[in-house]
Short mmCIF file of C-alpha atoms in Angstrom, two decimals:
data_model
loop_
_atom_site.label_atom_id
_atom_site.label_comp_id
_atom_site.label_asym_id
_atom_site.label_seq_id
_atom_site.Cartn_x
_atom_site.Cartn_y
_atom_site.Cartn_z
CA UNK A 1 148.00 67.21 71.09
CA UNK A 2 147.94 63.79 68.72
CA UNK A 3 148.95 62.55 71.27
CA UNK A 4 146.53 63.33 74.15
CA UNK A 5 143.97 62.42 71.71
CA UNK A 6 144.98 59.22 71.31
CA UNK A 7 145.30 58.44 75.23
CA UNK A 8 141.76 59.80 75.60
CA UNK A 9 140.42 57.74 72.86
CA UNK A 10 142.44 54.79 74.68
CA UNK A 11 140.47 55.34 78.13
CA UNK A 12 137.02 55.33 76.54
CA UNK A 13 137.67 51.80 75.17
CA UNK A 14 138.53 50.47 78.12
CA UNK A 15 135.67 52.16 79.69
CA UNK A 16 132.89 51.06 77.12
CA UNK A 17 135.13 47.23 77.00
CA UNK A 18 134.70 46.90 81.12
CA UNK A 19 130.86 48.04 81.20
CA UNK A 20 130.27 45.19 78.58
CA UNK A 21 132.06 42.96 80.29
CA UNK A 22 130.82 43.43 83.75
CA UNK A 23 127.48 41.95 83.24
CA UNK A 24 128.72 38.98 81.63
CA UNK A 25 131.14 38.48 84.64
CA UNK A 26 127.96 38.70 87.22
CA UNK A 27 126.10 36.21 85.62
CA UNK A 28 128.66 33.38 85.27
CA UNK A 29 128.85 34.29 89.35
CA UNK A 30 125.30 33.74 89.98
CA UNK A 31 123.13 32.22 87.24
CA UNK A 32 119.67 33.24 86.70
CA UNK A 33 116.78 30.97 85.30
CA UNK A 34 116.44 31.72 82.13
CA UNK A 35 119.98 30.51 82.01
CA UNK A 36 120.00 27.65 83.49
CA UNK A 37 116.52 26.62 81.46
CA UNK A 38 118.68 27.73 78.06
CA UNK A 39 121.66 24.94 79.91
CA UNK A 40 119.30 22.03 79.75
CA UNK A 41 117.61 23.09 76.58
CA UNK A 42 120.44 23.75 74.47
CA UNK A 43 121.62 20.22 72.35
CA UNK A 44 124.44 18.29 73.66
CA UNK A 45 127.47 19.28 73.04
CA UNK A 46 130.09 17.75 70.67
CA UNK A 47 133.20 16.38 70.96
CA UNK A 48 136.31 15.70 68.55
CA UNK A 49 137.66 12.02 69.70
CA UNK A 50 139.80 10.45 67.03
CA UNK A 51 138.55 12.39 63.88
CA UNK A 52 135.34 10.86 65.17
CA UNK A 53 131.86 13.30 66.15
CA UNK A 54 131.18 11.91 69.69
CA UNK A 55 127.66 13.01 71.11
CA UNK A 56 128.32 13.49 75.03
CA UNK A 57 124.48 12.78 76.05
CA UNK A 58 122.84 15.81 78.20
CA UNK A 59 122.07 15.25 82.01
CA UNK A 60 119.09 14.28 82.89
CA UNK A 61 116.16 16.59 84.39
CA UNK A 62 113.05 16.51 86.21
CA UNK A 63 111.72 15.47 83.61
CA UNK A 64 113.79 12.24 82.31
CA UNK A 65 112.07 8.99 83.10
CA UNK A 66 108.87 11.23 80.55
CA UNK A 67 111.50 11.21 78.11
CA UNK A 68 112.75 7.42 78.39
CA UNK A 69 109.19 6.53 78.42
CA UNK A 70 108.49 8.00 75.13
CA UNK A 71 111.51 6.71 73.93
CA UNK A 72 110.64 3.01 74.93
CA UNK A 73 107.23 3.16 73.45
CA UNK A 74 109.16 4.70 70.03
CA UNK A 75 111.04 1.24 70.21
CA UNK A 76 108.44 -1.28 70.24
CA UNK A 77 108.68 -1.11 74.32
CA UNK A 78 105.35 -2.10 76.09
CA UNK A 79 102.71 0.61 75.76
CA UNK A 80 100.95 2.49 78.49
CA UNK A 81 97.69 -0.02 78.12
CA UNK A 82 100.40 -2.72 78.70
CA UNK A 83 102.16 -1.18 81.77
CA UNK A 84 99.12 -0.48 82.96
CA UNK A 85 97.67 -4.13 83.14
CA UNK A 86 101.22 -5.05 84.49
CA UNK A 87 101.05 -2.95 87.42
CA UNK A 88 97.75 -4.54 88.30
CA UNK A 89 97.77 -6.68 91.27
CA UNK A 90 96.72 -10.76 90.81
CA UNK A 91 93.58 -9.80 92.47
CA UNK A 92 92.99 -6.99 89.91
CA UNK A 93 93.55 -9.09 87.03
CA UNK A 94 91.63 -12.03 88.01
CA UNK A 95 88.51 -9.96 88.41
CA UNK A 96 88.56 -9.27 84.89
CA UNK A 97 88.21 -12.59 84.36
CA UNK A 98 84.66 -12.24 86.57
CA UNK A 99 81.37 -11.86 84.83
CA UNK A 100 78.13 -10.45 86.92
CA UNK A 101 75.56 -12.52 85.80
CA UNK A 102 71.70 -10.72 85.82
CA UNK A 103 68.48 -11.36 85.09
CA UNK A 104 66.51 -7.75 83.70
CA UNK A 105 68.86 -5.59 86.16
CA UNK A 106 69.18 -7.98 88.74
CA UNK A 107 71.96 -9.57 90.06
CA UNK A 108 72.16 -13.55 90.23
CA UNK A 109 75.29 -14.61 90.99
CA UNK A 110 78.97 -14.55 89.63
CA UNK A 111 80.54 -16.29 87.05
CA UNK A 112 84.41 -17.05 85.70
CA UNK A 113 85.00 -16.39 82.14
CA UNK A 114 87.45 -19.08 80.44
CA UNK A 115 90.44 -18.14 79.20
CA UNK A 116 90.44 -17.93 75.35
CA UNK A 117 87.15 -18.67 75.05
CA UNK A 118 84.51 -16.51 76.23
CA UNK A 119 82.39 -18.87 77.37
CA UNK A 120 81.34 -18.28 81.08
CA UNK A 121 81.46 -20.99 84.31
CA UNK A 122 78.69 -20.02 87.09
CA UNK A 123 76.35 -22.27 89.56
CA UNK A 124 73.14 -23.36 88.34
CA UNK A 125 71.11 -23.11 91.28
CA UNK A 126 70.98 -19.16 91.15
CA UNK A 127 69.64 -18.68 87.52
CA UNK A 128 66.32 -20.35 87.96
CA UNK A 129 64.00 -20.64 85.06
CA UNK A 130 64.36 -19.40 81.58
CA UNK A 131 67.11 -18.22 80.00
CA UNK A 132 66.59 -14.19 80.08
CA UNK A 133 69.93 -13.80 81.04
CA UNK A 134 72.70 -11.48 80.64
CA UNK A 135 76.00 -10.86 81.78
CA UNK A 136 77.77 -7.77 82.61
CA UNK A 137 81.74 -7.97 81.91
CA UNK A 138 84.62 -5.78 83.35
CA UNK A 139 84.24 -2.87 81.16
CA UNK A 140 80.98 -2.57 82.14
CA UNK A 141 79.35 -3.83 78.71
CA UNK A 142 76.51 -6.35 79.12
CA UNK A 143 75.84 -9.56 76.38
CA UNK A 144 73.09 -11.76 76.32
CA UNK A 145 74.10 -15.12 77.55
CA UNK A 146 72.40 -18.78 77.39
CA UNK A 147 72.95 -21.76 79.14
CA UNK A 148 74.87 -24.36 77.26
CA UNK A 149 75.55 -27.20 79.24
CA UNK A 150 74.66 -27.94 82.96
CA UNK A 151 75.72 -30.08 85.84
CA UNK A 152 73.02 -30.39 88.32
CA UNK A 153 74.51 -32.70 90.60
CA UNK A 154 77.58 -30.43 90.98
CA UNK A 155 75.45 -27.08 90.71
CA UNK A 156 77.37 -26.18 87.73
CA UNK A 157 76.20 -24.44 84.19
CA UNK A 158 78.37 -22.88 81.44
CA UNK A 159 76.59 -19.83 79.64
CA UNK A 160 77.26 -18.70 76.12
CA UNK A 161 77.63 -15.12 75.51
CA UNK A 162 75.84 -14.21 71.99
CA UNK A 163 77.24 -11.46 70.89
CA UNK A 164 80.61 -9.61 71.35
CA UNK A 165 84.09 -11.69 72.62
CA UNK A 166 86.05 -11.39 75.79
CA UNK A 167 89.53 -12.08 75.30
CA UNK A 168 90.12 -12.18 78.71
CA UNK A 169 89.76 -14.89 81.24
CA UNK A 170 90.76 -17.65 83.68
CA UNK A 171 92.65 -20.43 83.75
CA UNK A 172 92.87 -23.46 86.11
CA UNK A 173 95.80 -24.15 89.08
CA UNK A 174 96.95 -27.82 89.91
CA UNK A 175 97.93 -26.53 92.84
CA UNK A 176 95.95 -28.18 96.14
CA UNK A 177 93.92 -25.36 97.78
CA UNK A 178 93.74 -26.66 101.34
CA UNK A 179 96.85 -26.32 102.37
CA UNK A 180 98.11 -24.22 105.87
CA UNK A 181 99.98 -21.73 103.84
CA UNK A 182 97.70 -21.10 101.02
CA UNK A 183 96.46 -17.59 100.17
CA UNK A 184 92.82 -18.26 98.83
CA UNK A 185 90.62 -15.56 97.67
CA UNK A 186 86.63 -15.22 95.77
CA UNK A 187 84.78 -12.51 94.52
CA UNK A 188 82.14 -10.50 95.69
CA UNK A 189 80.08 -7.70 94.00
CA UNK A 190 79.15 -4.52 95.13
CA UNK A 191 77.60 -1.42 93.10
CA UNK A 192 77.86 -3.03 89.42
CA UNK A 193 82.04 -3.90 90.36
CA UNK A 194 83.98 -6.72 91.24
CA UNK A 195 86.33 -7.28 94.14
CA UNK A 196 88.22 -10.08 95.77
CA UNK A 197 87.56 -11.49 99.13
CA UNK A 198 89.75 -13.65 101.37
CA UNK A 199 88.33 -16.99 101.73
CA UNK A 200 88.71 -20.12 104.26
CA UNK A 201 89.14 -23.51 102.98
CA UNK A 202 88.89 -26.01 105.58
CA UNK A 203 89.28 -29.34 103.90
CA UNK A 204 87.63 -31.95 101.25
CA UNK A 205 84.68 -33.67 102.20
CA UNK A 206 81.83 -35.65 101.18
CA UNK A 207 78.05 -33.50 100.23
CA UNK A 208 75.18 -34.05 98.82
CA UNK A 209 74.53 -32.20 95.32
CA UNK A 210 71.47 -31.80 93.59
CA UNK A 211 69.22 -34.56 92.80
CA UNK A 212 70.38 -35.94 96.21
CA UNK A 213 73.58 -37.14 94.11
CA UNK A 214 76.94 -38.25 96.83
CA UNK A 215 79.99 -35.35 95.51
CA UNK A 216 83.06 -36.48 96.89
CA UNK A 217 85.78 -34.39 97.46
CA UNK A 218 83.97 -30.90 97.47
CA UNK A 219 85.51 -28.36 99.34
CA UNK A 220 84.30 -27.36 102.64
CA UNK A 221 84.54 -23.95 102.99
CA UNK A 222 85.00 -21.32 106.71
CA UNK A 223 83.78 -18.36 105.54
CA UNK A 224 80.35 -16.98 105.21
CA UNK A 225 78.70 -16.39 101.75
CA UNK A 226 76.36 -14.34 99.88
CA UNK A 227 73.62 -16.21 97.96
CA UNK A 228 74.65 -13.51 94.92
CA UNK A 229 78.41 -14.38 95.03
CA UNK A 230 77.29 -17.93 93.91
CA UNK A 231 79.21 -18.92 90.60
CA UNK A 232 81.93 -16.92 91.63
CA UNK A 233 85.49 -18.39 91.01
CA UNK A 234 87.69 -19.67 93.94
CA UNK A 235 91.85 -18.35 93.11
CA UNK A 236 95.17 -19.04 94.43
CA UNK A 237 98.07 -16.64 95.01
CA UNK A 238 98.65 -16.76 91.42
CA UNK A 239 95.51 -15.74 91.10
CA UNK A 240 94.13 -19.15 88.97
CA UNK A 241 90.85 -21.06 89.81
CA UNK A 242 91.22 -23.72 92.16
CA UNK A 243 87.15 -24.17 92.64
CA UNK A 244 84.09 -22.51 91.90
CA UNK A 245 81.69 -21.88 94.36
CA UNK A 246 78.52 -23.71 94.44
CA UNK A 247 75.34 -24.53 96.53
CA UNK A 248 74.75 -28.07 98.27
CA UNK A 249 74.20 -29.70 101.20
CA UNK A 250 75.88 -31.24 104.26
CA UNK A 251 74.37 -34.27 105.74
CA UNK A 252 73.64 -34.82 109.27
CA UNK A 253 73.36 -37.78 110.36
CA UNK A 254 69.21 -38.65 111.61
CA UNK A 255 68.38 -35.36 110.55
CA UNK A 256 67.80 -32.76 107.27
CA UNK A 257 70.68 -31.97 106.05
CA UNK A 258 72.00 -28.62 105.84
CA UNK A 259 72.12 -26.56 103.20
CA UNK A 260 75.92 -25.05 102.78
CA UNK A 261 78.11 -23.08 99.90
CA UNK A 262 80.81 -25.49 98.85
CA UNK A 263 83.59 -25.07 96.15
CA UNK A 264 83.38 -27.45 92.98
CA UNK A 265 87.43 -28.35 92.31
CA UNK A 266 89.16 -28.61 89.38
CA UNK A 267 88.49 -32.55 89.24
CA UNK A 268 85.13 -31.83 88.73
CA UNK A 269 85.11 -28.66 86.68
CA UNK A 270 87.12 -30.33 84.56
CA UNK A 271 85.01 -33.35 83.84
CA UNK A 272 81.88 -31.32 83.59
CA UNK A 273 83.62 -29.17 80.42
CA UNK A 274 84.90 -32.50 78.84
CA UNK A 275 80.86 -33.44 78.66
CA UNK A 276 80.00 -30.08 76.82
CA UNK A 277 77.95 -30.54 73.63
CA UNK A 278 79.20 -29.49 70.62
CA UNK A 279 76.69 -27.31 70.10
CA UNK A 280 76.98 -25.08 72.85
CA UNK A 281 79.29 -22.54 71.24
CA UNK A 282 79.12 -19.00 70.30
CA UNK A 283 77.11 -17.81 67.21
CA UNK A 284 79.50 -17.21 64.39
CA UNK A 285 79.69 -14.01 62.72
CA UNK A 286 77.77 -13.80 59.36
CA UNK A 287 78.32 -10.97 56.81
CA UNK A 288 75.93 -12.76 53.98
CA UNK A 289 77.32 -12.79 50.52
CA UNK A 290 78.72 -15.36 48.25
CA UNK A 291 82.07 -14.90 45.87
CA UNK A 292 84.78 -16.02 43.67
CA UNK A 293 88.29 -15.18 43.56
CA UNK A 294 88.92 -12.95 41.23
CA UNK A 295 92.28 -10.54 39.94
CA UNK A 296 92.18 -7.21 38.44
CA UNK A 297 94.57 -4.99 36.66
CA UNK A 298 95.47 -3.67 40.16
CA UNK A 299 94.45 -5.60 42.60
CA UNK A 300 93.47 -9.29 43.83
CA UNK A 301 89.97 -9.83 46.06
CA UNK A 302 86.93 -11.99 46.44
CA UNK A 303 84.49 -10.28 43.76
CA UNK A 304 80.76 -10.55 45.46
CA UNK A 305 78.18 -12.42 43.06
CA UNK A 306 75.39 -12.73 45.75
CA UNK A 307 74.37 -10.62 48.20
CA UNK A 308 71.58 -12.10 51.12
CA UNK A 309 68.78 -9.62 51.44
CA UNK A 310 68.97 -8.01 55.38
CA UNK A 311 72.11 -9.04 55.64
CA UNK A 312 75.26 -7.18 56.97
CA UNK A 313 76.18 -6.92 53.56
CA UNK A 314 73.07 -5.84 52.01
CA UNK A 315 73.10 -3.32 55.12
CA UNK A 316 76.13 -1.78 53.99
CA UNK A 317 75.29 -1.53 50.37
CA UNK A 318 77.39 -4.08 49.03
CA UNK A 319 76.98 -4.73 45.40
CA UNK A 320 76.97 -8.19 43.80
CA UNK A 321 76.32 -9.58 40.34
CA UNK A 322 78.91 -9.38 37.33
CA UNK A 323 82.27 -7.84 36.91
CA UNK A 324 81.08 -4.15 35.84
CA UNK A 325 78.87 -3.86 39.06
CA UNK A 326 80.35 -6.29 41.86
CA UNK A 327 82.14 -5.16 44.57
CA UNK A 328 85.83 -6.77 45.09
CA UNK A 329 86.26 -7.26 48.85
CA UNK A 330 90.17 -6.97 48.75
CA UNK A 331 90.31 -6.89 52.72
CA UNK A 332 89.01 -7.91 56.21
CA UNK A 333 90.16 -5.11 59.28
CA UNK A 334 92.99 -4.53 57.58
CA UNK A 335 93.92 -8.46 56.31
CA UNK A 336 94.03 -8.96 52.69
CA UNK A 337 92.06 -11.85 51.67
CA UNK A 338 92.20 -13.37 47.84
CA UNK A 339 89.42 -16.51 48.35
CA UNK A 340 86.39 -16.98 49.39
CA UNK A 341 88.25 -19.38 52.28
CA UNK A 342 90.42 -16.61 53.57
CA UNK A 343 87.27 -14.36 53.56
CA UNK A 344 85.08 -16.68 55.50
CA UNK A 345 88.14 -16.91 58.07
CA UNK A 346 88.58 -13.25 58.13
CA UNK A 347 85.43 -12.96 59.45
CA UNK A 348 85.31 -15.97 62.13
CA UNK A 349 87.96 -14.42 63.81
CA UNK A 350 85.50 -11.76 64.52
CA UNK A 351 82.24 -11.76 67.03
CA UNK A 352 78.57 -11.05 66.22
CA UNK A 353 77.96 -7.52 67.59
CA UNK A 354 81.33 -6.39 65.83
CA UNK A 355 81.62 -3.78 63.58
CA UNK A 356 84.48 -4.63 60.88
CA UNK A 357 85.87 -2.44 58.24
CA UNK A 358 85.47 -4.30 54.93
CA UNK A 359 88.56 -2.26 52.06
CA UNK A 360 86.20 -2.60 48.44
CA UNK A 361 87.66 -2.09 44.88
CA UNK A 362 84.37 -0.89 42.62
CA UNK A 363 84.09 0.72 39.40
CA UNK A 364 88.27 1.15 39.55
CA UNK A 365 87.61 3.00 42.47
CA UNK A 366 89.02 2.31 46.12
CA UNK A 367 86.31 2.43 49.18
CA UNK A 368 86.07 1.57 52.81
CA UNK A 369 82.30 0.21 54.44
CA UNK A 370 81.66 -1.23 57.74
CA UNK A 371 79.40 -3.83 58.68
CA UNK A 372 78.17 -4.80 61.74
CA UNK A 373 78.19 -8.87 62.13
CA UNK A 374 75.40 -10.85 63.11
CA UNK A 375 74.57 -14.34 63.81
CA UNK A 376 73.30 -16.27 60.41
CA UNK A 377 69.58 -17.13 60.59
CA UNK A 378 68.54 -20.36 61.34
CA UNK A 379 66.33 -21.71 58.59
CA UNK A 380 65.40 -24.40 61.05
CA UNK A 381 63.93 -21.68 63.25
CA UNK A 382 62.73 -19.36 60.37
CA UNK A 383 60.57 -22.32 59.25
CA UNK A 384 59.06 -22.86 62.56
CA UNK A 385 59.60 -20.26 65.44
CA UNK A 386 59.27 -22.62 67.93
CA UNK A 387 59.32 -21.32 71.83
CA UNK A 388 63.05 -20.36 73.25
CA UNK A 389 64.56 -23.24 75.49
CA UNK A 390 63.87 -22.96 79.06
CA UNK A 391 66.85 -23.91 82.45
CA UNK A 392 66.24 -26.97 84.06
CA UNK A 393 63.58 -26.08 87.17
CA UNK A 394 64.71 -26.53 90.52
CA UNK A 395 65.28 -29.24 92.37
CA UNK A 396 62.32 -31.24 93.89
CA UNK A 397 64.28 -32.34 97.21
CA UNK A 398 63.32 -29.57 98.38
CA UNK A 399 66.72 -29.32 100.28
CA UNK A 400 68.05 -26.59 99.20
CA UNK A 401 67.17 -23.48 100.31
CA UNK A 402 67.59 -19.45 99.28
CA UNK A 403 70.00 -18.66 102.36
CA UNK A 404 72.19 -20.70 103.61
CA UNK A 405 75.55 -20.30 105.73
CA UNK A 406 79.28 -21.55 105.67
#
């Protein structure tokens, strides 16, 4: 009887020990997904090499090349902002360097922005009279601009933006743009945007510029142009400016001559920015308050004795007098500055229009204002408001024209 018992109790644990282990069997045969999802979750596994933990690294999913991404960018790799402006094409890049220039909503022409700078390169002959001009940059943002400098002859002007700075811009080629195998390209806009164009160059000549002046070695061009894509900057394959495209006139001989577009090369460009007054710079920012270095218990700044009424300062409440009431301004956008020096160059390296986080130590108490730079008054002007400088007016020859073709 023990004995039957025992060979009873036997089966059943086979029994129970098969039904457990059936499942298990059919799903090492055929996998389902929850499986295979807990597969590529689950950590890599571990290996004994040597006395030594080795990780074997996991395979790599769908969804790998996310992962090394975010990996890069945890490294110091380039940043999404950065991959994106390198996957832009020469063309793309090179019309960020292009400025739409406008006069109350209307478009004027084009214009190249230099490269560290800011400062903008456009034709003269488009902007007419006075200077209520603005300028309307990649992103869309628009800045009041005035003319600087200007090159009749050539049809050239450089604006001044005065407020806000454009890091980006254009620089020139040295290579020669009429060649067979060059790939040469201008700018047209449509709708508020700015897109390339292919362009024909057909060769150097001689023109006459404004004020009937000879300009020798313009470039002819073989393409047709808008009157509102005057300004705009001629590029290579490498996208850099090989001309700028300005408004002349061919001459014929025993007759008028004809009004054409022509490009301005380097040779010329060049010498017209060499001739550029020293006053025809961007406003520098002002934020209106006098100091002395001074060191606390805690912390070293530039303690404000004086601040200038209507001022960015004095707009963001920033006290000045002795030590019990003065603010310390212990840094500029995050740059610590101990003198009155290091302050003033904080704050150059920053445009009018900007707003800049000033870090204050007041009272033995930490605090964070922002100002919004402006342009220091003139005490020239605030004396006598005299009438705001006017452009050149046209040219009295008379031979040049609104419209004109290639």
């Amino acid at each position: 009887m023990k004995r039957w018992r025992r060979s009873l109790a036997f089966a059943l644990a086979l029994s129970v020990a098969g039904a457990l282990a059936s499942p298990a069997a059919r799903a090492q045969d055929a996998p389902d997904e929850e499986a295979q999802e807990a597969e590529d979750e689950a950590p890599p596994p571990v290996q004994q090499q040597k006395g030594r933990r080795k990780v074997i690294p996991a395979r790599v999913d769908v969804g790998g090349k996310d992962r090394r991404a975010t990996a890069a960018d945890a490294k110091g790799g380039p940043s999404e902002k950065d991959r994106g402006k390198a996957e832009l094409s020469v063309e793309e890049r090179a019309a960020r360097g292009v400025a739409i220039i406008e006069r109350g909503g209307q478009v004027l022409g084009l214009g190249a922005l230099l490269a560290g700078d800011g400062r903008i390169l456009t034709a003269l002959s488009p902007l007419g009279a006075g200077n209520d001009l603005t300028a309307r940059l990649a992103d869309g943002t628009t800045v009041r601009v005035k003319l600087g400098h200007h090159d009749r002859a050539w049809d050239l002007a450089l604006l001044v933006p005065q407020t806000g700075k454009w890091a980006e811009g254009l620089t020139a080629s040295s290579r020669d743009p009429v060649r067979p195998d060059a790939q040469i390209r201008s700018f047209s806009a449509a709708r508020g945007k700015v897109a390339a164009v292919p362009l024909v160059l057909r060769s150097h000549r001689s023109l006459i510029g404004g004020d009937d002046r000879q300009l020798a070695d313009a470039i002819e061009l073989g393409s047709r142009i808008s009157p509102l894509d005057l300004g705009a900057p001629i590029i290579d394959e490498d996208g850099r400016v090989v001309a700028v495209l300005g408004r002349g006139c061919a001459p014929n001989e025993g007759k008028p001559c004809t009004p054409v577009a022509f490009g301005a090369p380097i040779s010329a460009i060049r010498g017209f920015l060499r001739s550029v007054p020293p006053t025809a710079v961007q406003p520098a920012a002002w934020l209106g308050i006098q100091g002395v270095s001074e060191a606390s218990q805690v912390a070293k700044g530039v303690r404000v004795t004086v601040v200038h009424p209507e001022s960015p300062a004095d707009e963001a409440r920033l006290k000045g007098g002795d030590r019990a009431g003065s603010d310390m301004i212990l840094a500029v956008d995050g740059v610590p500055v101990t003198t009155p020096e290091a302050l003033a160059d904080a704050i150059r390296t920053h445009a009018v229009g900007e707003k800049v986080p000033l870090t204050l130590l007041s009272g033995g108490k930490y605090r964070q204002v922002t100002v919004l730079l402006r342009a220091a008054p003139d005490p020239k002007a605030a004396a006598t408001k005299k009438p705001e400088a006017e452009l050149p007016p046209p040219s009295s020859s008379g031979k040049a024209t609104e419209e004109y073709r290639k």
